[in-house]
Coordinates of C-alpha atoms in Angstrom, one line a residue:
Chain A
X773 CA 77.1 14.6 176.6
X774 CA 80.8 14.2 176.7
X775 CA 82.6 15.4 179.8
X776 CA 86.0 17.1 180.0
X777 CA 88.3 16.0 182.8
X778 CA 91.4 17.8 184.0
X779 CA 94.7 16.1 185.0
X780 CA 94.0 16.4 188.7
X781 CA 90.7 14.6 188.4
X782 CA 92.3 11.9 186.3
X783 CA 95.2 11.4 188.8
X784 CA 92.7 10.9 191.6
X785 CA 90.9 8.0 189.9
X786 CA 94.0 6.4 188.5
X787 CA 95.4 5.9 192.0
X788 CA 92.3 3.9 193.0
X789 CA 92.1 1.8 189.8
X790 CA 93.4 -1.6 189.0
X791 CA 94.9 -0.3 185.8
X792 CA 97.0 -3.4 185.4
X793 CA 94.0 -5.6 184.9
X794 CA 92.8 -3.4 182.0
X795 CA 96.3 -3.3 180.4
X796 CA 96.7 -7.1 180.8
X797 CA 93.4 -7.6 179.1
X798 CA 94.5 -5.2 176.4
X799 CA 97.8 -7.1 175.7
X800 CA 95.8 -10.4 175.5
X801 CA 93.4 -8.9 173.0
X802 CA 96.3 -7.5 171.0
X803 CA 98.0 -10.9 170.9
X804 CA 94.7 -12.5 169.8
X805 CA 94.5 -10.1 166.8
X806 CA 91.4 -8.4 168.2
X807 CA 92.9 -4.9 168.2
X808 CA 92.7 -2.5 165.2
X809 CA 95.5 0.1 165.1
X810 CA 95.7 2.3 161.9
X811 CA 98.9 4.0 161.0
X812 CA 100.0 6.9 163.3
X813 CA 99.1 10.4 162.1
X814 CA 101.9 12.9 162.2
X815 CA 102.6 16.6 161.8
X816 CA 106.1 18.1 161.9
X817 CA 106.7 21.8 162.6
X818 CA 109.9 23.7 162.0
X819 CA 109.6 27.2 163.6
X820 CA 109.7 26.4 166.5
X821 CA 110.6 22.7 166.1
X822 CA 107.9 20.3 167.2
X823 CA 105.9 17.3 166.3
X824 CA 102.4 16.0 166.9
X825 CA 101.3 12.4 166.8
X826 CA 97.8 11.0 166.6
X827 CA 97.4 7.4 167.7
X828 CA 94.1 5.7 167.6
X829 CA 92.4 2.3 167.5
X830 CA 90.0 0.0 169.1
X831 CA 89.4 -3.6 170.4
X832 CA 86.9 -5.2 168.1
X833 CA 83.4 -5.6 169.6
X834 CA 84.4 -3.5 172.6
X835 CA 82.4 -0.5 174.0
X836 CA 84.8 2.3 173.0
X837 CA 87.5 3.5 170.6
X838 CA 90.2 6.0 171.6
X839 CA 92.2 8.8 169.9
X840 CA 95.3 10.0 171.6
X841 CA 97.0 13.2 170.6
X842 CA 100.5 14.1 171.9
X843 CA 102.7 17.0 171.0
X844 CA 106.4 17.6 171.6
X845 CA 107.8 21.1 171.2
X846 CA 111.4 20.9 172.1
X847 CA 112.1 24.6 172.7
X848 CA 109.3 25.0 175.2
X849 CA 111.8 25.2 178.0
X850 CA 112.7 28.7 176.6
X851 CA 109.2 29.9 177.4
X852 CA 108.9 28.0 180.7
X853 CA 106.5 25.4 179.4
X854 CA 106.7 21.6 179.5
X855 CA 107.8 20.0 176.2
X856 CA 104.7 17.9 175.8
X857 CA 100.9 18.3 175.9
X858 CA 98.4 15.6 175.2
X859 CA 94.9 14.3 175.6
X860 CA 92.9 11.2 175.0
X861 CA 89.4 11.2 173.5
X862 CA 87.2 8.2 174.1
X863 CA 84.2 7.5 171.9
X864 CA 81.4 5.0 171.9
X865 CA 81.7 2.1 169.5
X866 CA 77.9 1.8 169.7
X867 CA 77.1 5.2 168.1
X868 CA 80.3 7.1 167.4
X869 CA 79.6 9.7 170.0
X870 CA 82.3 11.3 172.1
X871 CA 82.2 9.9 175.6
X872 CA 85.1 11.6 177.5
X873 CA 87.8 14.2 176.9
X874 CA 90.8 13.3 179.1
X875 CA 93.1 16.3 179.4
X876 CA 95.8 14.1 180.9
X877 CA 98.8 16.1 179.6
X878 CA 100.5 12.7 178.7
X879 CA 100.2 11.4 182.3
X880 CA 98.2 8.4 181.2
X881 CA 100.9 7.5 178.7
X882 CA 103.4 7.5 181.5
X883 CA 101.1 5.4 183.7
X884 CA 100.3 2.8 181.0
X885 CA 104.0 2.6 180.2
X886 CA 104.9 2.0 183.9
X887 CA 102.1 -0.5 184.3
X888 CA 103.5 -2.5 181.4
X889 CA 106.7 -2.7 183.3
X890 CA 104.8 -3.9 186.4
X891 CA 103.0 -6.7 184.3
X892 CA 106.3 -7.8 182.8
X893 CA 107.9 -8.0 186.3
X894 CA 105.0 -10.0 187.6
X895 CA 105.5 -12.7 184.9
X896 CA 109.3 -12.5 184.4
X897 CA 111.2 -11.2 187.4
X898 CA 112.9 -13.9 189.5
X899 CA 111.2 -14.7 192.8
X900 CA 113.6 -12.9 195.1
X901 CA 114.8 -9.3 194.3
X902 CA 117.2 -7.7 196.8
X903 CA 117.9 -4.6 194.7
X904 CA 116.1 -3.1 191.6
X905 CA 118.4 -1.6 189.0
X906 CA 117.3 1.5 187.1
X907 CA 119.0 3.0 184.2
X908 CA 117.7 6.6 183.7
X909 CA 116.6 9.2 186.2
X910 CA 113.7 10.7 184.3
X911 CA 109.9 10.3 184.6
X912 CA 110.0 6.6 183.7
X913 CA 113.1 5.9 185.9
X914 CA 110.8 7.0 188.7
X915 CA 107.4 5.7 187.7
X916 CA 108.6 2.2 186.7
X917 CA 109.9 1.8 190.3
X918 CA 106.7 3.1 191.9
X919 CA 104.6 0.8 189.8
X920 CA 106.7 -2.3 190.7
X921 CA 105.4 -2.0 194.3
X922 CA 102.4 -4.4 194.0
X923 CA 104.5 -7.2 192.4
X924 CA 108.1 -6.8 193.7
X925 CA 108.8 -6.7 197.5
X926 CA 111.9 -4.5 197.4
X927 CA 112.5 -0.8 198.1
X928 CA 116.3 -0.9 197.5
X929 CA 117.1 0.8 194.3
X930 CA 120.4 1.2 192.4
X931 CA 120.1 4.1 189.9
X932 CA 122.5 4.5 187.0
X933 CA 122.8 7.9 185.2
X934 CA 125.3 9.8 183.2
X935 CA 125.1 13.0 185.3
X936 CA 125.9 13.3 189.0
X937 CA 123.3 16.1 189.3
X938 CA 120.4 14.1 187.9
X939 CA 121.4 11.1 190.2
X940 CA 121.5 13.4 193.2
X941 CA 118.0 14.8 192.4
X942 CA 116.7 11.3 191.8
X943 CA 118.1 10.1 195.1
X944 CA 116.6 13.0 197.0
X945 CA 113.2 12.7 195.4
X946 CA 112.9 9.0 195.7
X947 CA 114.1 8.8 199.3
X948 CA 111.3 11.1 200.2
X949 CA 109.0 8.3 198.9
X950 CA 110.6 5.8 201.2
X951 CA 113.1 4.1 198.8
X952 CA 116.7 3.4 199.7
X953 CA 118.7 4.8 196.8
X954 CA 122.2 4.1 195.8
X955 CA 123.6 5.8 192.7
X956 CA 126.3 4.9 190.2
X957 CA 127.7 5.9 186.8
X958 CA 129.0 2.3 186.4
X959 CA 126.7 -0.1 184.6
X960 CA 128.7 -3.1 185.9
X961 CA 127.8 -2.2 189.5
X962 CA 124.0 -2.4 188.6
X963 CA 124.3 -5.7 186.8
X964 CA 126.4 -7.1 189.7
X965 CA 123.9 -6.2 192.4
X966 CA 120.5 -6.3 190.7
X967 CA 118.4 -9.3 189.4
X968 CA 115.7 -7.0 188.2
X969 CA 116.8 -4.2 185.9
X970 CA 114.8 -1.5 184.1
X971 CA 116.3 0.5 181.3
X972 CA 114.5 3.8 180.8
X973 CA 116.9 6.1 178.9
X974 CA 116.8 7.7 175.4
X975 CA 120.2 6.2 174.7
X976 CA 121.2 5.4 171.1
X977 CA 124.1 3.1 172.1
X978 CA 124.1 0.1 174.3
X979 CA 124.5 0.8 178.1
X980 CA 125.0 -2.8 179.2
X981 CA 127.3 -5.4 177.7
X982 CA 126.3 -9.1 177.5
X983 CA 129.3 -10.1 179.6
X984 CA 128.0 -8.1 182.5
X985 CA 124.7 -9.9 182.9
X986 CA 124.5 -12.5 185.7
X987 CA 122.3 -15.6 185.6
X988 CA 118.9 -15.1 187.1
X989 CA 118.5 -11.5 185.8
X990 CA 115.5 -10.0 184.2
X991 CA 115.8 -6.8 182.1
X992 CA 112.8 -4.7 181.1
X993 CA 114.1 -2.5 178.3
X994 CA 111.5 0.3 177.8
X995 CA 113.6 3.3 176.8
X996 CA 114.0 2.4 173.2
X997 CA 110.8 2.9 171.1
X998 CA 112.2 4.0 167.8
X999 CA 114.6 2.4 165.3
X1000 CA 117.4 4.8 166.4
X1001 CA 117.4 4.2 170.2
X1002 CA 119.2 1.2 171.8
X1003 CA 120.0 0.4 175.4
X1004 CA 121.2 -3.2 175.3
X1005 CA 124.1 -5.1 173.7
X1006 CA 122.2 -7.3 171.2
X1007 CA 124.2 -10.3 172.5
X1008 CA 122.1 -10.0 175.7
X1009 CA 119.0 -10.9 173.8
X1010 CA 120.9 -13.6 171.9
X1011 CA 122.0 -15.3 175.2
X1012 CA 118.7 -14.7 177.0
X1013 CA 116.5 -17.8 177.8
X1014 CA 113.3 -15.8 177.1
X1015 CA 112.8 -12.7 175.0
X1016 CA 109.3 -11.1 175.2
X1017 CA 108.0 -8.3 173.0
X1018 CA 105.0 -6.2 173.8
X1019 CA 104.2 -6.3 170.1
X1020 CA 106.2 -8.6 167.9
X1021 CA 105.1 -6.7 164.8
X1022 CA 106.3 -3.4 166.2
X1023 CA 109.5 -4.8 167.6
X1024 CA 110.5 -5.9 164.1
X1025 CA 111.3 -2.3 163.3
X1026 CA 111.9 -0.6 166.6
X1027 CA 113.4 -1.2 170.1
X1028 CA 116.1 -3.7 171.2
X1029 CA 114.6 -6.6 169.4
X1030 CA 114.9 -4.9 166.0
X1031 CA 118.6 -4.3 166.6
X1032 CA 119.2 -7.9 167.5
X1033 CA 117.2 -9.2 164.5
X1034 CA 119.2 -6.9 162.2
X1035 CA 122.4 -8.2 163.7
X1036 CA 121.2 -11.8 162.9
X1037 CA 121.5 -12.8 166.5
X1038 CA 117.9 -14.0 167.0
X1039 CA 115.0 -15.0 164.8
X1040 CA 111.5 -13.8 164.8
X1041 CA 110.5 -17.3 165.8
X1042 CA 112.4 -16.9 169.1
X1043 CA 110.1 -14.1 170.2
X1044 CA 107.2 -14.4 172.6
X1045 CA 104.5 -11.8 172.8
X1046 CA 103.5 -10.4 176.2
X1047 CA 99.8 -11.1 175.7
X1048 CA 100.6 -14.8 175.2
X1049 CA 102.5 -14.9 178.5
X1050 CA 99.7 -13.1 180.3
X1051 CA 97.1 -15.4 178.8
X1052 CA 99.2 -18.4 179.9
X1053 CA 99.7 -19.7 176.4
X1054 CA 103.5 -19.1 176.6
X1055 CA 105.8 -19.2 179.6
X1056 CA 107.6 -16.1 180.9
X1057 CA 110.3 -17.2 183.4
X1058 CA 110.3 -20.9 184.3
X1059 CA 113.3 -20.9 186.7
X1060 CA 115.1 -18.4 188.9
X1061 CA 118.4 -19.1 187.0
X1062 CA 117.1 -17.9 183.6
X1063 CA 118.1 -14.7 181.9
X1064 CA 115.0 -13.0 180.6
X1065 CA 114.4 -9.8 178.6
X1066 CA 111.2 -7.9 177.8
X1067 CA 111.3 -5.2 175.1
X1068 CA 108.5 -2.6 175.6
X1069 CA 107.9 -0.2 172.7
X1070 CA 104.4 1.0 173.7
X1071 CA 101.3 -0.4 172.0
X1072 CA 98.1 1.7 171.3
X1073 CA 96.0 -0.9 173.1
X1074 CA 97.5 0.3 176.3
X1075 CA 96.2 3.8 175.6
X1076 CA 92.7 2.4 174.7
X1077 CA 92.6 0.4 177.9
X1078 CA 93.8 3.0 180.3
X1079 CA 91.4 5.6 178.8
X1080 CA 88.5 3.2 179.1
X1081 CA 89.4 2.4 182.8
X1082 CA 89.7 6.1 183.7
X1083 CA 86.5 7.0 181.8
X1084 CA 84.5 4.4 183.6
X1085 CA 85.9 5.3 187.0
X1086 CA 85.3 9.1 186.4
X1087 CA 81.7 8.3 185.3
X1088 CA 81.1 6.4 188.5
X1089 CA 82.5 9.2 190.6
X1090 CA 80.4 11.7 188.7
X1091 CA 77.3 9.7 189.5
X1092 CA 78.3 9.4 193.1
X1093 CA 78.7 13.2 193.2
X1094 CA 75.3 14.0 191.7
Chain B
X1322 CA 94.4 26.1 179.8
X1323 CA 92.3 24.8 177.0
X1324 CA 88.6 25.5 177.2
X1325 CA 85.7 23.3 176.0
X1326 CA 82.9 24.9 174.1
X1327 CA 79.5 23.4 173.4
X1328 CA 77.5 23.7 170.2
X1329 CA 75.2 26.5 171.5
X1330 CA 78.2 28.7 172.4
X1331 CA 79.8 28.1 169.1
X1332 CA 76.6 28.9 167.1
X1333 CA 76.3 32.2 169.0
X1334 CA 79.8 33.5 167.9
X1335 CA 79.6 32.0 164.4
X1336 CA 76.5 34.2 163.6
X1337 CA 78.5 37.3 164.5
X1338 CA 81.7 36.4 162.7
X1339 CA 82.9 37.2 159.2
X1340 CA 83.7 33.6 158.5
X1341 CA 84.0 34.2 154.8
X1342 CA 87.0 36.3 155.3
X1343 CA 88.8 33.5 157.2
X1344 CA 87.8 30.9 154.6
X1345 CA 88.9 33.1 151.7
X1346 CA 92.3 33.6 153.3
X1347 CA 92.4 29.8 153.8
X1348 CA 91.7 29.1 150.1
X1349 CA 94.4 31.7 149.1
X1350 CA 96.9 30.1 151.4
X1351 CA 96.0 26.7 150.1
X1352 CA 96.5 27.7 146.5
X1353 CA 99.8 29.3 147.4
X1354 CA 101.0 25.9 148.7
X1355 CA 101.2 27.2 152.3
X1356 CA 98.9 24.5 153.8
X1357 CA 100.1 21.2 155.2
X1358 CA 97.4 18.5 155.1
X1359 CA 98.6 14.9 155.9
X1360 CA 96.5 11.9 154.8
X1361 CA 93.1 11.5 156.5
X1362 CA 93.0 9.0 159.3
X1363 CA 90.2 6.5 159.2
X1364 CA 88.5 3.8 161.3
X1365 CA 85.8 1.5 160.0
X1366 CA 83.4 -0.3 162.3
X1367 CA 81.1 -3.2 161.4
X1368 CA 78.7 -3.9 164.3
X1369 CA 77.0 -1.4 164.1
X1370 CA 78.3 0.0 160.8
X1371 CA 80.2 3.3 161.2
X1372 CA 83.2 5.2 160.2
X1373 CA 85.4 7.8 161.8
X1374 CA 87.6 10.3 160.0
X1375 CA 90.4 12.3 161.4
X1376 CA 91.4 15.3 159.3
X1377 CA 94.2 17.6 160.4
X1378 CA 96.6 20.2 159.2
X1379 CA 97.9 23.7 159.4
X1380 CA 98.9 26.8 157.5
X1381 CA 102.7 27.2 157.7
X1382 CA 103.9 30.0 160.1
X1383 CA 100.3 30.4 161.4
X1384 CA 99.3 30.6 165.1
X1385 CA 97.3 27.3 165.2
X1386 CA 96.9 23.8 163.9
X1387 CA 93.6 21.9 163.9
X1388 CA 92.5 18.3 164.2
X1389 CA 88.9 17.5 163.2
X1390 CA 87.2 14.2 164.2
X1391 CA 83.9 13.2 162.7
X1392 CA 82.0 10.0 163.1
X1393 CA 79.1 8.6 161.0
X1394 CA 77.1 5.7 162.5
X1395 CA 74.4 4.9 160.0
X1396 CA 72.1 3.0 162.2
X1397 CA 71.9 5.6 164.9
X1398 CA 68.3 6.5 163.8
X1399 CA 67.3 3.2 165.3
X1400 CA 68.3 4.5 168.7
X1401 CA 67.1 8.0 168.1
X1402 CA 70.5 9.6 167.7
X1403 CA 71.9 11.7 164.9
X1404 CA 74.1 9.9 162.5
X1405 CA 77.1 12.1 163.1
X1406 CA 79.1 13.4 166.0
X1407 CA 82.2 15.5 165.7
X1408 CA 84.6 18.0 167.3
X1409 CA 87.5 20.2 166.3
X1410 CA 90.6 20.6 168.5
X1411 CA 92.7 23.7 168.0
X1412 CA 96.3 23.7 169.2
X1413 CA 99.0 26.4 169.3
X1414 CA 101.8 26.2 166.7
X1415 CA 104.0 28.1 169.1
X1416 CA 104.1 25.4 171.8
X1417 CA 101.9 22.5 170.8
X1418 CA 99.5 23.1 173.6
X1419 CA 95.8 22.5 173.2
X1420 CA 93.9 25.9 172.9
X1421 CA 90.3 25.0 172.3
X1422 CA 88.0 22.0 172.2
X1423 CA 85.1 22.9 169.9
X1424 CA 82.3 20.4 170.5
X1425 CA 80.5 21.5 167.3
X1426 CA 78.8 18.2 166.4
X1427 CA 79.8 18.8 162.8
X1428 CA 78.1 22.2 162.7
X1429 CA 81.3 24.0 161.7
X1430 CA 81.8 21.6 158.8
X1431 CA 78.3 22.5 157.6
X1432 CA 79.0 26.3 158.0
X1433 CA 82.4 26.2 156.3
X1434 CA 80.9 24.2 153.4
X1435 CA 78.1 26.7 153.0
X1436 CA 80.5 29.6 153.2
X1437 CA 82.5 28.1 150.4
X1438 CA 79.3 28.2 148.3
X1439 CA 78.9 31.9 149.3
X1440 CA 82.5 32.7 148.2
X1441 CA 82.0 30.9 144.9
X1442 CA 78.8 32.8 144.2
X1443 CA 80.5 36.1 145.0
X1444 CA 83.1 35.5 142.3
X1445 CA 81.2 33.5 139.8
X1446 CA 77.4 34.1 139.9
X1447 CA 76.0 36.4 137.1
X1448 CA 75.1 39.8 138.3
X1449 CA 71.3 39.4 138.3
X1450 CA 69.7 36.4 139.9
X1451 CA 65.9 36.1 139.8
X1452 CA 65.7 32.6 141.2
X1453 CA 68.2 30.4 143.0
X1454 CA 67.9 26.7 142.0
X1455 CA 68.7 24.1 144.7
X1456 CA 69.1 20.4 144.1
X1457 CA 68.7 18.6 147.4
X1458 CA 66.5 19.3 150.5
X1459 CA 69.0 18.3 153.2
X1460 CA 71.2 20.4 155.6
X1461 CA 73.3 21.9 152.7
X1462 CA 70.2 22.5 150.6
X1463 CA 69.1 24.8 153.3
X1464 CA 72.4 26.2 154.6
X1465 CA 73.8 27.0 151.1
X1466 CA 70.7 29.2 150.5
X1467 CA 71.0 31.0 153.8
X1468 CA 74.7 31.7 153.3
X1469 CA 74.1 33.2 149.9
X1470 CA 72.3 36.1 151.5
X1471 CA 75.2 38.5 151.8
X1472 CA 76.2 38.1 148.2
X1473 CA 73.1 37.4 146.2
X1474 CA 70.0 39.6 146.4
X1475 CA 67.3 37.0 145.8
X1476 CA 64.9 35.2 148.0
X1477 CA 63.1 33.2 145.3
X1478 CA 64.1 29.6 145.4
X1479 CA 63.2 26.7 143.2
X1480 CA 64.0 23.4 145.0
X1481 CA 64.4 20.1 143.3
X1482 CA 64.0 16.8 145.1
X1483 CA 63.1 13.2 144.5
X1484 CA 60.5 13.0 147.2
X1485 CA 57.4 15.1 147.5
X1486 CA 57.5 14.8 151.3
X1487 CA 61.0 16.2 151.6
X1488 CA 60.1 19.0 149.2
X1489 CA 57.0 19.9 151.2
X1490 CA 59.1 19.9 154.4
X1491 CA 61.7 22.0 152.8
X1492 CA 59.1 24.5 151.5
X1493 CA 57.5 24.8 154.9
X1494 CA 60.8 25.3 156.8
X1495 CA 62.3 27.7 154.4
X1496 CA 59.2 29.8 154.0
X1497 CA 59.3 30.4 157.7
X1498 CA 62.7 32.0 157.1
X1499 CA 61.2 34.4 154.6
X1500 CA 62.0 32.6 151.3
X1501 CA 59.6 32.1 148.5
X1502 CA 59.8 28.5 147.6
X1503 CA 58.7 26.6 144.5
X1504 CA 59.3 22.9 144.3
X1505 CA 59.8 20.5 141.4
X1506 CA 60.9 17.0 140.6
X1507 CA 61.8 18.1 137.1
X1508 CA 65.5 19.3 136.7
X1509 CA 64.6 21.0 133.5
X1510 CA 62.3 23.4 135.3
X1511 CA 65.2 24.5 137.5
X1512 CA 67.7 25.0 134.7
X1513 CA 65.0 27.0 132.8
X1514 CA 64.3 29.4 135.6
X1515 CA 67.5 29.7 137.6
X1516 CA 70.9 31.3 136.6
X1517 CA 72.4 30.3 140.0
X1518 CA 72.1 26.6 140.8
X1519 CA 73.5 24.7 143.8
X1520 CA 73.6 20.9 143.7
X1521 CA 73.7 19.5 147.2
X1522 CA 72.7 15.8 146.9
X1523 CA 74.5 12.5 147.5
X1524 CA 73.6 11.4 144.0
X1525 CA 75.7 8.9 142.2
X1526 CA 74.3 9.6 138.7
X1527 CA 74.0 13.0 136.9
X1528 CA 70.9 15.0 137.8
X1529 CA 71.3 17.7 135.1
X1530 CA 72.1 17.2 131.4
X1531 CA 74.4 19.5 129.4
X1532 CA 71.5 20.3 127.0
X1533 CA 69.5 21.8 129.8
X1534 CA 72.0 24.5 130.8
X1535 CA 71.1 28.0 129.6
X1536 CA 73.9 30.6 128.8
X1537 CA 74.6 32.8 131.8
X1538 CA 74.2 30.0 134.4
X1539 CA 76.5 29.3 137.3
X1540 CA 76.5 25.9 139.0
X1541 CA 78.1 25.2 142.4
X1542 CA 78.3 21.4 142.7
X1543 CA 79.0 20.6 146.3
X1544 CA 77.2 17.3 146.8
X1545 CA 79.9 15.1 145.3
X1546 CA 82.9 14.7 147.6
X1547 CA 84.0 11.1 146.8
X1548 CA 84.9 9.2 143.6
X1549 CA 81.5 7.5 143.6
X1550 CA 79.2 10.5 143.8
X1551 CA 78.2 12.6 140.7
X1552 CA 75.5 15.2 140.2
X1553 CA 76.4 16.7 136.8
X1554 CA 76.6 15.4 133.2
X1555 CA 80.4 15.7 132.5
X1556 CA 79.5 17.5 129.3
X1557 CA 78.4 20.5 131.4
X1558 CA 82.0 21.0 132.6
X1559 CA 83.3 20.4 129.1
X1560 CA 81.1 23.2 127.6
X1561 CA 81.5 25.6 130.6
X1562 CA 83.6 28.7 130.1
X1563 CA 85.2 28.5 133.5
X1564 CA 85.6 25.4 135.8
X1565 CA 86.9 26.2 139.3
X1566 CA 88.0 23.6 141.8
X1567 CA 88.3 24.2 145.6
X1568 CA 91.4 21.9 145.4
X1569 CA 92.7 20.8 142.0
X1570 CA 94.7 18.0 143.6
X1571 CA 91.6 16.7 145.4
X1572 CA 89.4 17.1 142.4
X1573 CA 91.6 14.9 140.3
X1574 CA 90.2 11.9 142.2
X1575 CA 86.8 13.0 143.6
X1576 CA 83.8 15.2 142.6
X1577 CA 82.5 16.2 139.2
X1578 CA 85.9 17.2 137.9
X1579 CA 87.3 13.8 138.4
X1580 CA 84.4 12.2 136.4
X1581 CA 85.0 14.7 133.6
X1582 CA 88.7 14.2 133.5
X1583 CA 88.2 10.4 133.4
X1584 CA 85.8 10.8 130.4
X1585 CA 88.6 12.8 128.7
X1586 CA 86.3 15.8 128.3
X1587 CA 88.6 18.4 130.0
X1588 CA 92.3 18.6 130.9
X1589 CA 93.8 19.4 134.2
X1590 CA 95.2 22.5 132.6
X1591 CA 91.7 23.8 132.0
X1592 CA 91.1 24.0 135.8
X1593 CA 91.3 27.1 137.9
X1594 CA 91.7 26.9 141.7
X1595 CA 89.4 28.9 143.9
X1596 CA 92.2 30.5 145.9
X1597 CA 93.6 31.9 142.7
X1598 CA 90.3 33.5 141.8
X1599 CA 89.9 35.0 145.3
X1600 CA 93.5 36.3 145.2
X1601 CA 92.7 37.9 141.8
X1602 CA 95.4 35.9 140.0
X1603 CA 92.7 34.2 137.8
X1604 CA 89.3 35.3 136.6
X1605 CA 86.1 33.7 137.8
X1606 CA 83.2 34.9 135.6
X1607 CA 84.0 37.7 133.2
X1608 CA 80.6 38.2 131.5
X1609 CA 77.0 37.5 132.3
X1610 CA 76.6 35.2 129.3
X1611 CA 79.2 32.7 130.5
X1612 CA 78.5 29.2 131.8
X1613 CA 80.6 28.6 134.9
X1614 CA 80.9 25.7 137.3
X1615 CA 82.6 25.4 140.7
X1616 CA 83.3 21.9 142.1
X1617 CA 83.5 21.9 145.9
X1618 CA 84.9 18.7 147.6
X1619 CA 85.8 20.3 150.9
X1620 CA 89.4 21.2 151.9
X1621 CA 90.9 20.8 155.4
X1622 CA 92.0 24.5 155.3
X1623 CA 88.4 25.4 155.7
X1624 CA 88.2 23.5 158.9
X1625 CA 91.5 25.1 160.1
X1626 CA 90.2 28.6 159.4
X1627 CA 86.7 28.3 160.8
X1628 CA 88.1 26.7 164.0
X1629 CA 90.6 29.6 164.3
X1630 CA 87.9 32.2 163.7
X1631 CA 85.6 30.6 166.3
X1632 CA 88.3 30.1 168.9
X1633 CA 89.4 33.7 168.7
X1634 CA 85.9 35.0 169.0
X1635 CA 85.1 32.7 171.9
X1636 CA 88.3 33.8 173.6
X1637 CA 87.2 37.4 173.2
X1638 CA 83.7 36.8 174.6
X1639 CA 85.3 34.9 177.5
X1640 CA 87.4 37.9 178.3
X1641 CA 84.4 40.2 178.0
X1642 CA 82.5 37.9 180.5
X1643 CA 85.3 37.9 183.1

């Protein structure tokens, strides 16, 4: 019988899990064409304004399939509630039966997004990082940094934000976790100091110009996941030595790559897919002097894989308890 | 916080609920164009063969929206499991938060389908029924009969089936519930004796000819819900005085009506929608001599309404327990 797990139970097992291994395997399966992802289901509400998305899919010949539901109701702050709620349902591919209800309140989406950043850094960051640059002071501006720990030996962060208040809060919160935080509202200061840069904002206009990028820099652009959002000057991707997409198909219509393709500054053939890099069929970074960019728009296989990892770990801990 | 309810808890409240009232209101809202139902989500599996459908939607300006997930894995009998699993998730339209997880294992779909038959009989059956005819000995062949009880004063049933074994099992099971059951493999015997007939088979060829239908008969055809299935000779609908569809839009492409439209034997303008009859804007049956047909293909608003009814009842019983 399917079990229901609350956020606190989920957080406990996630912290002990090698999520990256699952997500890496997911990206490889995706790049091999073994992942089935039907079109996203959507409901739009007007009073109050909100939207609901249903994302679902599976890896062929795998044990499970997953259905993720996430809501965003943008006036929830008026009634002291978070904007988003969400859950992931995991079912068996052997019999269609429900296996787990993960009431993760969108937490697993945040983790799988941050883990993708970790994987990218592992394959694409230059060998020596003295300062990590972070654009954005929200959930991903924090989680991306935390999840870099296993692969990047650096706790010096330079955070960029538009608002002094958010930067101060970010600094205070992150210093409690042991990071050394400098803050700035000047993008040039980040590109000057940092050879590993994460962009994690909802910006719709470029935050960084091509002229600001130093040789030997890697940028993981994960804020833009729609056709409207954009964080990088398209010329950055044009001049980069390597441009990696989490999903080439998806990046044709959303994220930084779509903007650069539209501007005619790169070709689809110039793109490398993350799963190909992880599998070793394509190179990520080959020298510390290269400029590299990874564009992460979020792929359903990440949800499938993290749900599977968490389900299996919860099942084991249930058995241990019984 | 969302609560998870198991099948047994759900069954207990359903039996005490006036589900018909909720479903009637749902059909009325549907016919008034107040129901939003996006395209059904689908996943198809090959090894083992199975399919999963995600149906979802909401009544505008209502309290909730619903997402129903149902799987069918057709080789589950080999591993001693039911073919289908399913659940309904109910969320608040006020904030997007999950309200209830109803692990109903498709039971609520069976109930809402049977209740639609009850509603149709209430508005369309002739006033005096001496024997109810039932084509099909499966779940709906049983539940349709049980749910007629509040609206049709008759416990004499004539059941039609292809297999003597299934008919014998049906007779034995239903007699335990107090029904008088005659069985037959001759459709003509049913049409001769019964003025209220339910067809609840997965047939792909007509089971009843137009020439067999007596004046004063009502037929509820609920077995056919795809473009392949068909239980009635299209000439029955052509010669009927009233043809009601649960959803005219849906019946254009599936069910008995679609076959009759394709054959050019009726026009879309001849159709009446069930919600219009319930609301009193259109007549169902107006005399005991009429031949009437209702074509039920299953509408998402039925799922929304039964989930809402069950959620509200469960919430009340939870409060009573605390």
